[in-house]
Short mmCIF file of N, CA and C and ligand atoms in Angstrom, two decimals:
data_model
loop_
_atom_site.label_atom_id
_atom_site.label_comp_id
_atom_site.label_asym_id
_atom_site.label_seq_id
_atom_site.Cartn_x
_atom_site.Cartn_y
_atom_site.Cartn_z
N UNK A 75 -19.19 -32.67 -20.92
CA UNK A 75 -17.58 -31.88 -20.25
C UNK A 75 -17.38 -31.03 -19.69
N UNK A 76 -17.17 -30.26 -18.66
CA UNK A 76 -17.09 -28.82 -17.98
C UNK A 76 -16.25 -28.20 -18.95
N UNK A 77 -16.80 -26.84 -19.01
CA UNK A 77 -15.78 -25.80 -19.32
C UNK A 77 -14.76 -25.48 -18.31
N UNK A 78 -13.20 -24.66 -18.96
CA UNK A 78 -12.31 -24.53 -17.70
C UNK A 78 -12.44 -23.46 -17.80
N UNK A 79 -12.46 -22.47 -17.03
CA UNK A 79 -13.48 -20.65 -17.27
C UNK A 79 -11.73 -20.09 -16.48
N UNK A 80 -11.12 -19.59 -16.86
CA UNK A 80 -10.45 -18.58 -16.17
C UNK A 80 -10.99 -17.23 -15.57
N UNK A 81 -10.54 -17.02 -14.50
CA UNK A 81 -11.14 -15.43 -14.02
C UNK A 81 -9.56 -14.94 -13.03
N UNK A 82 -10.10 -13.91 -12.99
CA UNK A 82 -8.95 -12.84 -12.25
C UNK A 82 -8.44 -11.70 -12.87
N UNK A 83 -7.68 -10.89 -12.10
CA UNK A 83 -7.53 -9.62 -12.28
C UNK A 83 -6.62 -9.32 -13.65
N UNK A 84 -6.68 -7.91 -14.43
CA UNK A 84 -5.43 -7.57 -15.19
C UNK A 84 -4.87 -8.31 -15.16
N UNK A 85 -3.45 -8.56 -15.86
CA UNK A 85 -2.57 -9.19 -16.07
C UNK A 85 -2.12 -10.52 -14.88
N UNK A 86 -2.95 -10.84 -15.11
CA UNK A 86 -2.46 -12.42 -14.21
C UNK A 86 -2.06 -13.44 -15.19
N UNK A 87 -2.05 -13.55 -16.64
CA UNK A 87 -2.10 -14.47 -17.64
C UNK A 87 -3.24 -15.43 -17.73
N UNK A 88 -4.57 -15.09 -17.38
CA UNK A 88 -5.32 -15.79 -18.20
C UNK A 88 -5.60 -16.13 -19.56
N UNK A 89 -4.51 -15.57 -20.79
CA UNK A 89 -4.98 -15.86 -22.40
C UNK A 89 -3.68 -16.33 -22.66
N UNK A 90 -2.83 -16.00 -22.07
CA UNK A 90 -1.30 -16.66 -21.62
C UNK A 90 -1.63 -18.53 -21.16
N UNK A 91 -2.34 -18.40 -20.09
CA UNK A 91 -2.26 -20.04 -19.40
C UNK A 91 -3.53 -20.55 -20.10
N UNK A 92 -4.99 -19.66 -20.73
CA UNK A 92 -6.05 -20.07 -21.44
C UNK A 92 -5.15 -20.73 -22.62
N UNK A 93 -4.73 -20.25 -23.53
CA UNK A 93 -4.45 -20.77 -25.16
C UNK A 93 -3.67 -22.04 -24.52
N UNK A 94 -2.74 -21.97 -23.41
CA UNK A 94 -1.88 -23.29 -23.11
C UNK A 94 -2.41 -24.90 -22.67
N UNK A 95 -3.15 -24.29 -21.43
CA UNK A 95 -3.92 -25.19 -21.29
C UNK A 95 -4.65 -25.87 -22.06
N UNK A 96 -5.55 -25.14 -23.32
CA UNK A 96 -6.78 -25.97 -24.20
C UNK A 96 -5.31 -26.78 -25.36
N UNK A 97 -4.59 -25.91 -24.99
CA UNK A 97 -3.69 -26.48 -26.44
C UNK A 97 -3.62 -28.17 -25.94
N UNK A 98 -2.55 -27.97 -24.33
CA UNK A 98 -2.60 -29.43 -23.99
C UNK A 98 -3.79 -30.45 -23.43
N UNK A 99 -4.57 -30.04 -23.38
CA UNK A 99 -6.10 -30.57 -23.24
C UNK A 99 -6.41 -30.65 -24.41
N UNK A 100 -6.08 -30.63 -25.63
CA UNK A 100 -6.64 -30.45 -26.70
C UNK A 100 -8.69 -30.10 -26.94
N UNK A 101 -8.17 -28.82 -26.42
CA UNK A 101 -10.03 -28.29 -26.21
C UNK A 101 -9.38 -27.23 -27.10
N UNK A 102 -11.11 -26.68 -27.38
CA UNK A 102 -11.03 -25.29 -27.61
C UNK A 102 -10.99 -23.85 -27.16
N UNK A 103 -9.86 -23.17 -27.19
CA UNK A 103 -9.79 -21.72 -26.67
C UNK A 103 -10.80 -20.29 -26.47
N UNK A 104 -11.50 -19.92 -25.66
CA UNK A 104 -12.20 -18.77 -26.48
C UNK A 104 -11.52 -17.78 -25.08
N UNK A 105 -11.69 -16.77 -25.76
CA UNK A 105 -11.01 -15.39 -24.99
C UNK A 105 -12.43 -14.87 -24.93
N UNK A 106 -13.36 -14.54 -23.85
CA UNK A 106 -14.21 -13.59 -24.14
C UNK A 106 -14.26 -11.96 -24.78
N UNK A 107 -13.08 -11.48 -24.37
CA UNK A 107 -12.71 -10.38 -24.77
C UNK A 107 -12.24 -9.87 -26.34
N UNK A 108 -11.56 -10.99 -26.80
CA UNK A 108 -11.33 -11.34 -28.13
C UNK A 108 -12.74 -11.62 -29.06
N UNK A 109 -13.80 -12.64 -28.34
CA UNK A 109 -15.07 -12.87 -28.79
C UNK A 109 -16.13 -11.69 -28.98
N UNK A 110 -15.75 -10.37 -27.91
CA UNK A 110 -16.85 -9.26 -27.77
C UNK A 110 -15.84 -8.41 -29.15
N UNK A 111 -14.72 -8.12 -29.05
CA UNK A 111 -14.07 -7.68 -30.03
C UNK A 111 -15.18 -8.15 -31.46
N UNK A 112 -14.81 -9.59 -31.61
CA UNK A 112 -15.35 -9.92 -32.81
C UNK A 112 -16.70 -9.63 -33.50
N UNK A 113 -17.32 -9.80 -32.31
CA UNK A 113 -19.36 -9.58 -32.36
C UNK A 113 -19.31 -8.30 -32.68
N UNK A 114 -18.88 -7.33 -32.31
CA UNK A 114 -18.83 -5.82 -31.79
C UNK A 114 -17.91 -4.99 -33.18
N UNK A 115 -16.98 -5.68 -33.81
CA UNK A 115 -16.65 -4.87 -34.84
C UNK A 115 -15.28 -4.08 -34.51
N UNK A 116 -14.89 -3.94 -32.71
CA UNK A 116 -14.55 -3.08 -32.58
C UNK A 116 -13.49 -2.96 -31.43
N UNK A 117 -12.33 -2.64 -30.83
CA UNK A 117 -11.67 -3.13 -30.23
C UNK A 117 -12.20 -2.70 -28.62
N UNK A 118 -11.87 -3.50 -27.30
CA UNK A 118 -12.24 -2.62 -26.10
C UNK A 118 -11.48 -1.58 -26.19
N UNK A 119 -10.51 -0.57 -26.41
CA UNK A 119 -10.33 0.72 -26.06
C UNK A 119 -11.43 1.63 -26.97
N UNK A 120 -11.79 1.19 -27.93
CA UNK A 120 -12.66 1.76 -28.88
C UNK A 120 -14.62 1.75 -28.35
N UNK A 121 -14.72 0.83 -27.69
CA UNK A 121 -15.97 0.33 -26.94
C UNK A 121 -16.17 0.99 -25.99
N UNK A 122 -15.06 1.26 -24.94
CA UNK A 122 -15.02 2.03 -24.00
C UNK A 122 -14.97 3.55 -24.03
N UNK A 123 -14.34 4.25 -24.87
CA UNK A 123 -14.15 5.34 -25.19
C UNK A 123 -15.38 5.61 -26.24
N UNK A 124 -16.31 5.68 -27.14
CA UNK A 124 -16.64 5.67 -27.82
C UNK A 124 -19.04 5.34 -27.26
N UNK A 125 -18.39 3.97 -26.37
CA UNK A 125 -20.17 3.83 -26.09
C UNK A 125 -20.03 3.48 -24.38
N UNK A 126 -18.72 3.53 -23.77
CA UNK A 126 -18.75 3.84 -22.56
C UNK A 126 -18.27 1.82 -21.69
N UNK A 127 -18.15 2.36 -20.74
CA UNK A 127 -18.14 1.01 -19.47
C UNK A 127 -19.48 0.06 -19.54
N UNK A 128 -20.49 1.05 -19.32
CA UNK A 128 -21.79 -0.06 -19.55
C UNK A 128 -22.26 -0.57 -20.43
N UNK A 129 -21.63 -0.20 -21.46
CA UNK A 129 -21.96 -0.80 -23.28
C UNK A 129 -21.36 -2.39 -23.22
N UNK A 130 -19.60 -2.46 -22.96
CA UNK A 130 -18.85 -3.06 -22.67
C UNK A 130 -19.49 -4.16 -21.91
N UNK A 131 -19.77 -4.05 -20.98
CA UNK A 131 -20.33 -4.80 -19.57
C UNK A 131 -21.96 -5.85 -20.08
N UNK A 132 -22.85 -5.20 -21.27
CA UNK A 132 -23.55 -5.54 -21.45
C UNK A 132 -22.94 -6.60 -22.29
N UNK A 133 -21.98 -5.90 -23.64
CA UNK A 133 -21.46 -7.10 -24.08
C UNK A 133 -21.40 -8.10 -23.99
N UNK A 134 -19.74 -8.09 -22.75
CA UNK A 134 -19.36 -8.92 -21.62
C UNK A 134 -20.69 -10.00 -21.50
N UNK A 135 -21.75 -9.67 -21.18
CA UNK A 135 -22.58 -10.03 -20.80
C UNK A 135 -23.16 -11.35 -21.65
N UNK A 136 -23.35 -10.91 -22.80
CA UNK A 136 -24.22 -11.03 -23.71
C UNK A 136 -22.86 -12.55 -24.33
N UNK A 137 -21.91 -12.32 -24.44
CA UNK A 137 -21.00 -13.51 -24.59
C UNK A 137 -20.93 -14.23 -23.76
N UNK A 138 -20.95 -13.72 -22.33
CA UNK A 138 -20.87 -14.90 -21.42
C UNK A 138 -22.26 -15.72 -21.17
N UNK A 139 -23.51 -15.04 -21.57
CA UNK A 139 -24.59 -16.03 -21.85
C UNK A 139 -24.50 -17.61 -22.80
N UNK A 140 -23.82 -16.55 -23.85
CA UNK A 140 -23.46 -17.61 -25.24
C UNK A 140 -22.66 -18.53 -24.87
N UNK A 141 -21.48 -18.38 -23.95
CA UNK A 141 -20.35 -19.16 -24.21
C UNK A 141 -20.51 -20.17 -23.02
N UNK A 142 -21.66 -20.06 -22.09
CA UNK A 142 -21.67 -20.49 -21.44
C UNK A 142 -22.99 -21.94 -21.40
N UNK A 143 -23.14 -21.87 -22.36
CA UNK A 143 -24.34 -22.82 -23.03
C UNK A 143 -23.28 -23.86 -23.53
N UNK A 144 -22.21 -23.13 -24.09
CA UNK A 144 -21.19 -24.58 -24.30
C UNK A 144 -20.56 -25.61 -23.37
N UNK A 145 -19.76 -26.41 -24.06
CA UNK A 145 -19.11 -27.34 -22.76
C UNK A 145 -17.81 -27.87 -23.78
N UNK A 146 -17.31 -28.07 -22.85
CA UNK A 146 -15.79 -28.44 -23.54
C UNK A 146 -14.70 -27.52 -23.64
N UNK A 147 -14.81 -26.39 -23.51
CA UNK A 147 -13.98 -25.26 -23.96
C UNK A 147 -12.74 -24.68 -22.73
N UNK A 148 -12.34 -24.52 -22.74
CA UNK A 148 -11.37 -23.33 -21.49
C UNK A 148 -11.74 -21.98 -22.02
N UNK A 149 -12.13 -21.34 -21.35
CA UNK A 149 -12.63 -19.72 -21.34
C UNK A 149 -11.48 -19.11 -20.57
N UNK A 150 -11.38 -18.05 -21.39
CA UNK A 150 -10.16 -17.18 -20.41
C UNK A 150 -11.28 -15.48 -20.47
N UNK A 151 -11.74 -15.01 -18.88
CA UNK A 151 -12.56 -14.02 -19.34
C UNK A 151 -11.96 -12.68 -18.64
N UNK A 152 -12.65 -11.61 -19.23
CA UNK A 152 -11.90 -10.25 -18.47
C UNK A 152 -11.75 -9.76 -17.11
N UNK A 153 -11.45 -9.18 -16.74
CA UNK A 153 -10.50 -9.14 -15.37
C UNK A 153 -12.07 -8.66 -14.84
N UNK A 154 -13.49 -7.98 -14.92
CA UNK A 154 -13.85 -8.00 -14.49
C UNK A 154 -15.37 -8.78 -14.64
N UNK A 155 -15.48 -9.43 -15.90
CA UNK A 155 -16.92 -10.35 -15.71
C UNK A 155 -17.54 -10.90 -14.56
N UNK A 156 -16.63 -11.12 -13.57
CA UNK A 156 -17.16 -11.72 -12.23
C UNK A 156 -17.57 -10.58 -11.80
N UNK A 157 -17.90 -9.23 -11.82
CA UNK A 157 -18.76 -8.75 -10.84
C UNK A 157 -19.73 -8.73 -11.39
N UNK A 158 -20.41 -9.37 -11.93
CA UNK A 158 -21.80 -9.78 -12.90
C UNK A 158 -22.08 -10.60 -11.84
N UNK A 159 -23.01 -10.96 -10.54
CA UNK A 159 -23.22 -12.00 -10.31
C UNK A 159 -23.86 -13.18 -11.55
N UNK A 160 -24.88 -12.81 -12.82
CA UNK A 160 -25.27 -13.52 -13.72
C UNK A 160 -23.72 -14.17 -14.07
N UNK A 161 -23.38 -13.39 -14.07
CA UNK A 161 -21.66 -14.03 -14.93
C UNK A 161 -21.33 -15.20 -14.24
N UNK A 162 -21.13 -14.93 -13.00
CA UNK A 162 -20.67 -15.87 -11.94
C UNK A 162 -21.49 -17.16 -12.25
N UNK A 163 -22.98 -17.07 -12.07
CA UNK A 163 -23.79 -17.90 -11.87
C UNK A 163 -23.87 -18.67 -13.57
N UNK A 164 -23.40 -18.50 -14.78
CA UNK A 164 -23.57 -18.91 -15.24
C UNK A 164 -22.20 -19.89 -15.85
N UNK A 165 -21.15 -19.04 -15.39
CA UNK A 165 -19.51 -19.85 -15.45
C UNK A 165 -19.88 -21.20 -14.76
N UNK A 166 -20.15 -21.18 -13.80
CA UNK A 166 -20.42 -22.17 -12.86
C UNK A 166 -20.65 -23.13 -13.39
N UNK A 167 -22.04 -22.97 -13.80
CA UNK A 167 -22.91 -24.05 -13.81
C UNK A 167 -22.52 -24.94 -14.91
N UNK A 168 -21.85 -24.81 -15.53
CA UNK A 168 -21.08 -25.89 -16.51
C UNK A 168 -19.67 -25.78 -16.69
N UNK A 169 -19.31 -25.27 -15.80
CA UNK A 169 -17.69 -24.97 -15.97
C UNK A 169 -17.00 -25.60 -14.29
N UNK A 170 -15.37 -24.91 -14.22
CA UNK A 170 -14.53 -24.65 -13.45
C UNK A 170 -13.98 -23.62 -13.62
N UNK A 171 -14.35 -23.07 -12.42
CA UNK A 171 -13.31 -21.46 -12.53
C UNK A 171 -12.38 -21.71 -12.03
N UNK A 172 -11.59 -20.97 -12.42
CA UNK A 172 -9.67 -21.28 -11.68
C UNK A 172 -9.54 -19.73 -11.76
N UNK A 173 -8.93 -19.25 -10.18
CA UNK A 173 -8.95 -17.89 -10.48
C UNK A 173 -6.74 -17.57 -10.57
N UNK A 174 -6.90 -16.50 -11.67
CA UNK A 174 -5.29 -16.67 -11.40
C UNK A 174 -5.23 -15.47 -10.78
N UNK A 175 -4.04 -15.29 -9.86
CA UNK A 175 -3.62 -14.17 -9.20
C UNK A 175 -2.11 -13.56 -9.07
N UNK A 176 -1.70 -12.84 -8.48
CA UNK A 176 -0.39 -12.31 -8.83
C UNK A 176 -0.14 -11.22 -7.78
N UNK A 177 0.88 -10.78 -7.78
CA UNK A 177 1.16 -9.70 -6.43
C UNK A 177 1.10 -8.25 -7.11
N UNK A 178 0.60 -7.16 -6.82
CA UNK A 178 0.08 -5.90 -7.59
C UNK A 178 0.92 -5.54 -7.58
N UNK A 179 2.95 -5.54 -7.43
CA UNK A 179 3.69 -5.45 -7.81
C UNK A 179 3.97 -6.15 -9.24
N UNK A 180 3.82 -7.08 -9.38
CA UNK A 180 3.99 -7.89 -10.37
C UNK A 180 2.93 -7.32 -11.76
N UNK A 181 1.77 -7.65 -11.41
CA UNK A 181 0.48 -7.13 -12.17
C UNK A 181 0.96 -5.62 -12.63
N UNK A 182 1.67 -4.97 -11.76
CA UNK A 182 1.73 -4.08 -12.08
C UNK A 182 3.21 -3.20 -13.50
N UNK A 183 3.97 -4.65 -13.13
CA UNK A 183 5.47 -4.68 -14.15
C UNK A 183 5.15 -5.20 -15.75
N UNK A 184 3.98 -5.87 -15.83
CA UNK A 184 3.15 -6.93 -16.73
C UNK A 184 2.38 -5.61 -17.87
N UNK A 185 1.35 -5.03 -17.12
CA UNK A 185 0.75 -4.05 -17.39
C UNK A 185 1.06 -2.68 -17.57
N UNK A 186 2.30 -2.37 -17.17
CA UNK A 186 2.39 -0.53 -17.82
C UNK A 186 2.73 -0.61 -18.94
N UNK A 187 2.35 0.44 -19.72
CA UNK A 187 3.12 0.38 -20.90
C UNK A 187 2.11 -0.22 -22.39
N UNK A 188 1.33 -0.77 -21.73
CA UNK A 188 0.27 -1.25 -22.67
C UNK A 188 -0.70 -0.73 -22.56
N UNK A 189 -1.50 -0.57 -23.71
CA UNK A 189 -2.20 0.31 -23.90
C UNK A 189 -4.13 -0.04 -24.06
N UNK A 190 -4.17 -1.46 -24.37
CA UNK A 190 -5.21 -2.11 -24.03
C UNK A 190 -6.32 -2.22 -23.06
N UNK A 191 -5.47 -1.59 -22.04
CA UNK A 191 -7.46 -1.92 -20.63
C UNK A 191 -7.37 -0.36 -20.34
N UNK A 192 -8.31 -0.33 -20.97
CA UNK A 192 -8.95 1.45 -20.49
C UNK A 192 -9.25 1.93 -19.28
N UNK A 193 -9.06 0.95 -18.03
CA UNK A 193 -9.92 1.05 -16.95
C UNK A 193 -8.21 0.99 -15.95
N UNK A 194 -6.89 0.88 -16.68
CA UNK A 194 -5.40 1.16 -16.44
C UNK A 194 -4.82 2.04 -17.25
N UNK A 195 -5.71 2.42 -17.81
CA UNK A 195 -4.88 3.89 -18.46
C UNK A 195 -5.30 5.17 -18.20
N UNK A 196 -5.74 5.58 -16.87
CA UNK A 196 -5.73 6.31 -16.43
C UNK A 196 -4.80 7.47 -16.06
N UNK A 197 -4.55 9.00 -15.60
CA UNK A 197 -2.88 9.17 -15.13
C UNK A 197 -3.17 8.96 -13.86
N UNK A 198 -1.84 9.47 -13.08
CA UNK A 198 -1.27 9.03 -12.14
C UNK A 198 -0.75 7.76 -11.58
N UNK A 199 -1.13 6.96 -10.11
CA UNK A 199 -0.16 6.33 -9.87
C UNK A 199 -0.55 4.88 -10.14
N UNK A 200 0.04 4.34 -11.53
CA UNK A 200 -1.06 2.83 -11.94
C UNK A 200 -0.83 1.93 -10.54
N UNK A 201 0.39 1.97 -9.44
CA UNK A 201 0.50 0.92 -8.53
C UNK A 201 -0.72 0.83 -7.69
N UNK A 202 -0.96 2.31 -7.12
CA UNK A 202 -2.22 2.42 -6.53
C UNK A 202 -3.43 2.24 -6.64
N UNK A 203 -3.95 2.52 -7.80
CA UNK A 203 -5.09 2.22 -8.48
C UNK A 203 -5.41 0.48 -8.44
N UNK A 204 -3.90 -0.26 -9.39
CA UNK A 204 -4.25 -1.53 -9.57
C UNK A 204 -4.27 -2.19 -8.30
N UNK A 205 -3.86 -1.81 -6.70
CA UNK A 205 -3.83 -1.98 -5.71
C UNK A 205 -5.50 -1.76 -4.83
N UNK A 206 -5.96 -0.72 -5.17
CA UNK A 206 -7.00 -0.61 -5.03
C UNK A 206 -8.48 -1.38 -5.80
N UNK A 207 -8.32 -1.12 -6.80
CA UNK A 207 -8.86 -1.74 -7.16
C UNK A 207 -8.66 -3.49 -7.08
N UNK A 208 -8.32 -4.05 -7.16
CA UNK A 208 -7.79 -5.69 -6.66
C UNK A 208 -8.73 -5.76 -5.38
N UNK A 209 -8.52 -4.83 -4.17
CA UNK A 209 -9.05 -4.88 -3.12
C UNK A 209 -10.31 -5.07 -3.08
N UNK A 210 -11.15 -3.92 -3.65
CA UNK A 210 -12.86 -3.96 -4.07
C UNK A 210 -13.05 -5.12 -4.67
N UNK A 211 -12.32 -5.67 -5.46
CA UNK A 211 -12.58 -7.32 -6.17
C UNK A 211 -12.24 -8.46 -5.93
N UNK A 212 -11.46 -8.15 -4.71
CA UNK A 212 -10.96 -9.42 -3.95
C UNK A 212 -12.21 -10.66 -3.54
N UNK A 213 -13.27 -10.61 -2.72
CA UNK A 213 -14.49 -10.97 -2.71
C UNK A 213 -15.00 -11.86 -4.30
N UNK A 214 -15.24 -10.78 -4.97
CA UNK A 214 -15.62 -11.77 -6.43
C UNK A 214 -15.11 -12.86 -6.55
N UNK A 215 -13.41 -12.73 -6.84
CA UNK A 215 -12.85 -13.50 -7.19
C UNK A 215 -12.13 -14.91 -6.53
N UNK A 216 -12.26 -14.40 -5.49
CA UNK A 216 -11.98 -15.48 -3.77
C UNK A 216 -13.28 -16.64 -4.73
N UNK A 217 -14.42 -16.46 -4.91
CA UNK A 217 -15.56 -17.49 -5.47
C UNK A 217 -15.23 -18.48 -5.91
N UNK A 218 -13.83 -18.58 -6.84
CA UNK A 218 -13.29 -19.12 -7.61
C UNK A 218 -13.64 -21.10 -6.70
N UNK A 219 -13.44 -21.69 -7.75
CA UNK A 219 -13.13 -23.25 -7.62
C UNK A 219 -11.72 -23.45 -7.32
N UNK A 220 -11.09 -23.18 -7.55
CA UNK A 220 -9.07 -23.36 -7.05
C UNK A 220 -8.60 -21.70 -7.58
N UNK A 221 -7.58 -21.85 -6.37
CA UNK A 221 -6.56 -20.37 -7.32
C UNK A 221 -5.02 -20.53 -7.59
N UNK A 222 -4.58 -20.25 -8.63
CA UNK A 222 -3.48 -20.33 -8.49
C UNK A 222 -2.77 -19.09 -8.56
N UNK A 223 -1.39 -18.93 -7.59
CA UNK A 223 -0.48 -17.09 -7.97
C UNK A 223 0.55 -17.38 -8.79
N UNK A 224 0.12 -16.19 -9.89
CA UNK A 224 1.18 -16.49 -10.93
C UNK A 224 2.18 -15.99 -11.16
N UNK A 225 2.32 -15.45 -9.75
CA UNK A 225 3.30 -14.54 -9.53
C UNK A 225 5.25 -14.51 -10.10
N UNK A 226 5.54 -15.83 -9.79
CA UNK A 226 6.77 -15.81 -10.24
C UNK A 226 6.60 -17.45 -10.67
N UNK A 227 5.74 -17.32 -11.81
CA UNK A 227 5.44 -18.61 -12.62
C UNK A 227 6.00 -18.71 -14.05
N UNK A 228 6.12 -19.53 -14.94
CA UNK A 228 5.94 -19.29 -16.38
C UNK A 228 4.49 -19.84 -16.13
N UNK A 229 4.30 -19.44 -17.85
CA UNK A 229 2.32 -20.16 -17.40
C UNK A 229 2.56 -21.62 -18.15
N UNK A 230 3.75 -22.12 -18.63
CA UNK A 230 3.56 -24.01 -18.49
C UNK A 230 3.60 -24.61 -17.18
N UNK A 231 4.09 -23.94 -15.89
CA UNK A 231 4.11 -24.18 -14.91
C UNK A 231 3.10 -24.16 -13.60
N UNK A 232 2.16 -22.90 -14.14
CA UNK A 232 0.57 -22.49 -13.92
C UNK A 232 -0.25 -23.85 -14.59
N UNK A 233 0.00 -24.24 -16.17
CA UNK A 233 -0.87 -24.92 -16.37
C UNK A 233 -0.50 -25.98 -15.83
N UNK A 234 0.68 -26.38 -15.92
CA UNK A 234 0.46 -28.65 -14.88
C UNK A 234 0.33 -27.63 -13.65
N UNK A 235 -0.34 -26.97 -12.66
CA UNK A 235 -0.90 -26.34 -11.78
C UNK A 235 -2.07 -26.76 -11.75
N UNK A 236 -3.07 -26.60 -12.99
CA UNK A 236 -4.17 -26.72 -12.99
C UNK A 236 -4.31 -28.20 -13.66
N UNK A 237 -4.25 -28.70 -14.18
CA UNK A 237 -3.89 -29.70 -14.73
C UNK A 237 -4.13 -30.48 -13.39
N UNK A 238 -2.84 -30.49 -12.55
CA UNK A 238 -3.17 -31.19 -11.29
C UNK A 238 -4.14 -31.28 -9.96
N UNK A 239 -4.78 -30.50 -10.56
CA UNK A 239 -5.82 -29.53 -9.67
C UNK A 239 -6.94 -30.33 -10.14
N UNK A 240 -7.23 -30.50 -11.10
CA UNK A 240 -7.90 -31.13 -11.88
C UNK A 240 -8.75 -32.43 -12.21
N UNK A 241 -6.74 -32.97 -12.03
CA UNK A 241 -7.31 -34.60 -11.72
C UNK A 241 -7.01 -35.11 -10.68
N UNK A 242 -6.69 -34.38 -9.28
CA UNK A 242 -6.91 -34.41 -8.31
C UNK A 242 -8.27 -34.08 -7.99
N UNK A 243 -8.76 -33.66 -8.25
CA UNK A 243 -9.94 -32.84 -7.62
C UNK A 243 -11.13 -33.50 -8.49
N UNK A 244 -10.61 -34.88 -9.90
CA UNK A 244 -11.47 -35.41 -10.44
C UNK A 244 -12.86 -35.96 -9.66
N UNK A 245 -13.23 -36.10 -8.36
CA UNK A 245 -14.46 -36.45 -8.45
C UNK A 245 -15.70 -35.67 -7.23
N UNK A 246 -14.80 -34.73 -6.92
CA UNK A 246 -15.62 -32.92 -6.42
C UNK A 246 -15.34 -32.14 -7.43
N UNK A 247 -15.16 -32.10 -8.36
CA UNK A 247 -15.11 -31.20 -9.19
C UNK A 247 -16.53 -31.26 -10.19
N UNK A 248 -16.52 -32.78 -10.79
CA UNK A 248 -17.41 -33.15 -11.85
C UNK A 248 -16.20 -33.08 -12.88
N UNK A 249 -15.26 -32.99 -12.94
CA UNK A 249 -14.47 -33.21 -13.91
C UNK A 249 -13.93 -34.72 -14.90
N UNK A 250 -13.71 -34.69 -15.77
CA UNK A 250 -13.79 -35.68 -16.65
C UNK A 250 -12.38 -35.83 -17.19
N UNK A 251 -11.65 -36.68 -16.65
CA UNK A 251 -10.22 -36.51 -17.50
C UNK A 251 -10.37 -36.08 -19.03
N UNK A 252 -9.15 -35.40 -19.62
CA UNK A 252 -9.43 -35.61 -21.11
C UNK A 252 -8.81 -36.61 -21.56
N UNK A 253 -9.43 -37.75 -22.96
CA UNK A 253 -8.65 -38.81 -23.08
C UNK A 253 -7.35 -38.59 -23.50
N UNK A 254 -6.48 -37.01 -23.69
CA UNK A 254 -5.46 -36.69 -24.14
C UNK A 254 -4.51 -36.76 -22.80
N UNK A 255 -4.81 -36.89 -21.47
CA UNK A 255 -4.10 -36.67 -20.34
C UNK A 255 -3.45 -38.03 -20.44
C1 S3P B 382 -11.10 -5.62 -17.65
C2 S3P B 382 -10.32 -6.31 -18.01
C3 S3P B 382 -10.12 -6.44 -19.08
C4 S3P B 382 -10.90 -6.04 -20.62
C5 S3P B 382 -11.97 -5.04 -19.88
C6 S3P B 382 -11.87 -4.71 -18.81
C7 S3P B 382 -11.84 -5.41 -16.12
O1 S3P B 382 -9.24 -7.70 -19.78
O2 S3P B 382 -12.21 -7.16 -19.96
O3 S3P B 382 -10.42 -3.88 -19.89
O4 S3P B 382 -12.36 -4.83 -15.65
O5 S3P B 382 -10.91 -6.26 -15.24
P1 S3P B 382 -8.12 -8.27 -19.43
O6 S3P B 382 -8.33 -9.17 -17.95
O7 S3P B 382 -8.25 -9.74 -20.34
O8 S3P B 382 -6.80 -7.62 -18.89
#
């Protein structure tokens, strides 16, 4: 059974949606950032501060390599995971990729004041930084099989839309309906 892989920018709801989607489908949920923290014994901000972003990306690469050899899971990735084409190729090989998006102003509301995202903890214009990073990453996010805008939706509504897509797209995307749907 293929994995369902959530990709998308920080603050688009990957973890919240992924957790609910997994529980609706009776699947195991795994969050790549949480897995990186588990294997390194450090928090994401500690890795960035002590070892640098490059080291974080190589830990992320290893975790994705390992997870994409498994099946039947819901996987939430960190917002930058898709920048490495090898990650995207691995995730797509036995996964259906769903991109969550949100308007920059909504992302701003969701992430501001939170301290656990080193890339958004720089001084200055946070909304401007979000817009710029979003622009740069857009082509990578567009490679997903399906996209859901989460701006004005509850996580439950987003899960409903993903399940509707998976069910309707059945034949095209290689999805085998979960027994409890
Ligand atoms: C990152 C997103 C974060 C985390 C790290 C880098 C990014 O994950 O992996 O801080 O490059 O966009 P979330 O998207 O879950 O916040």
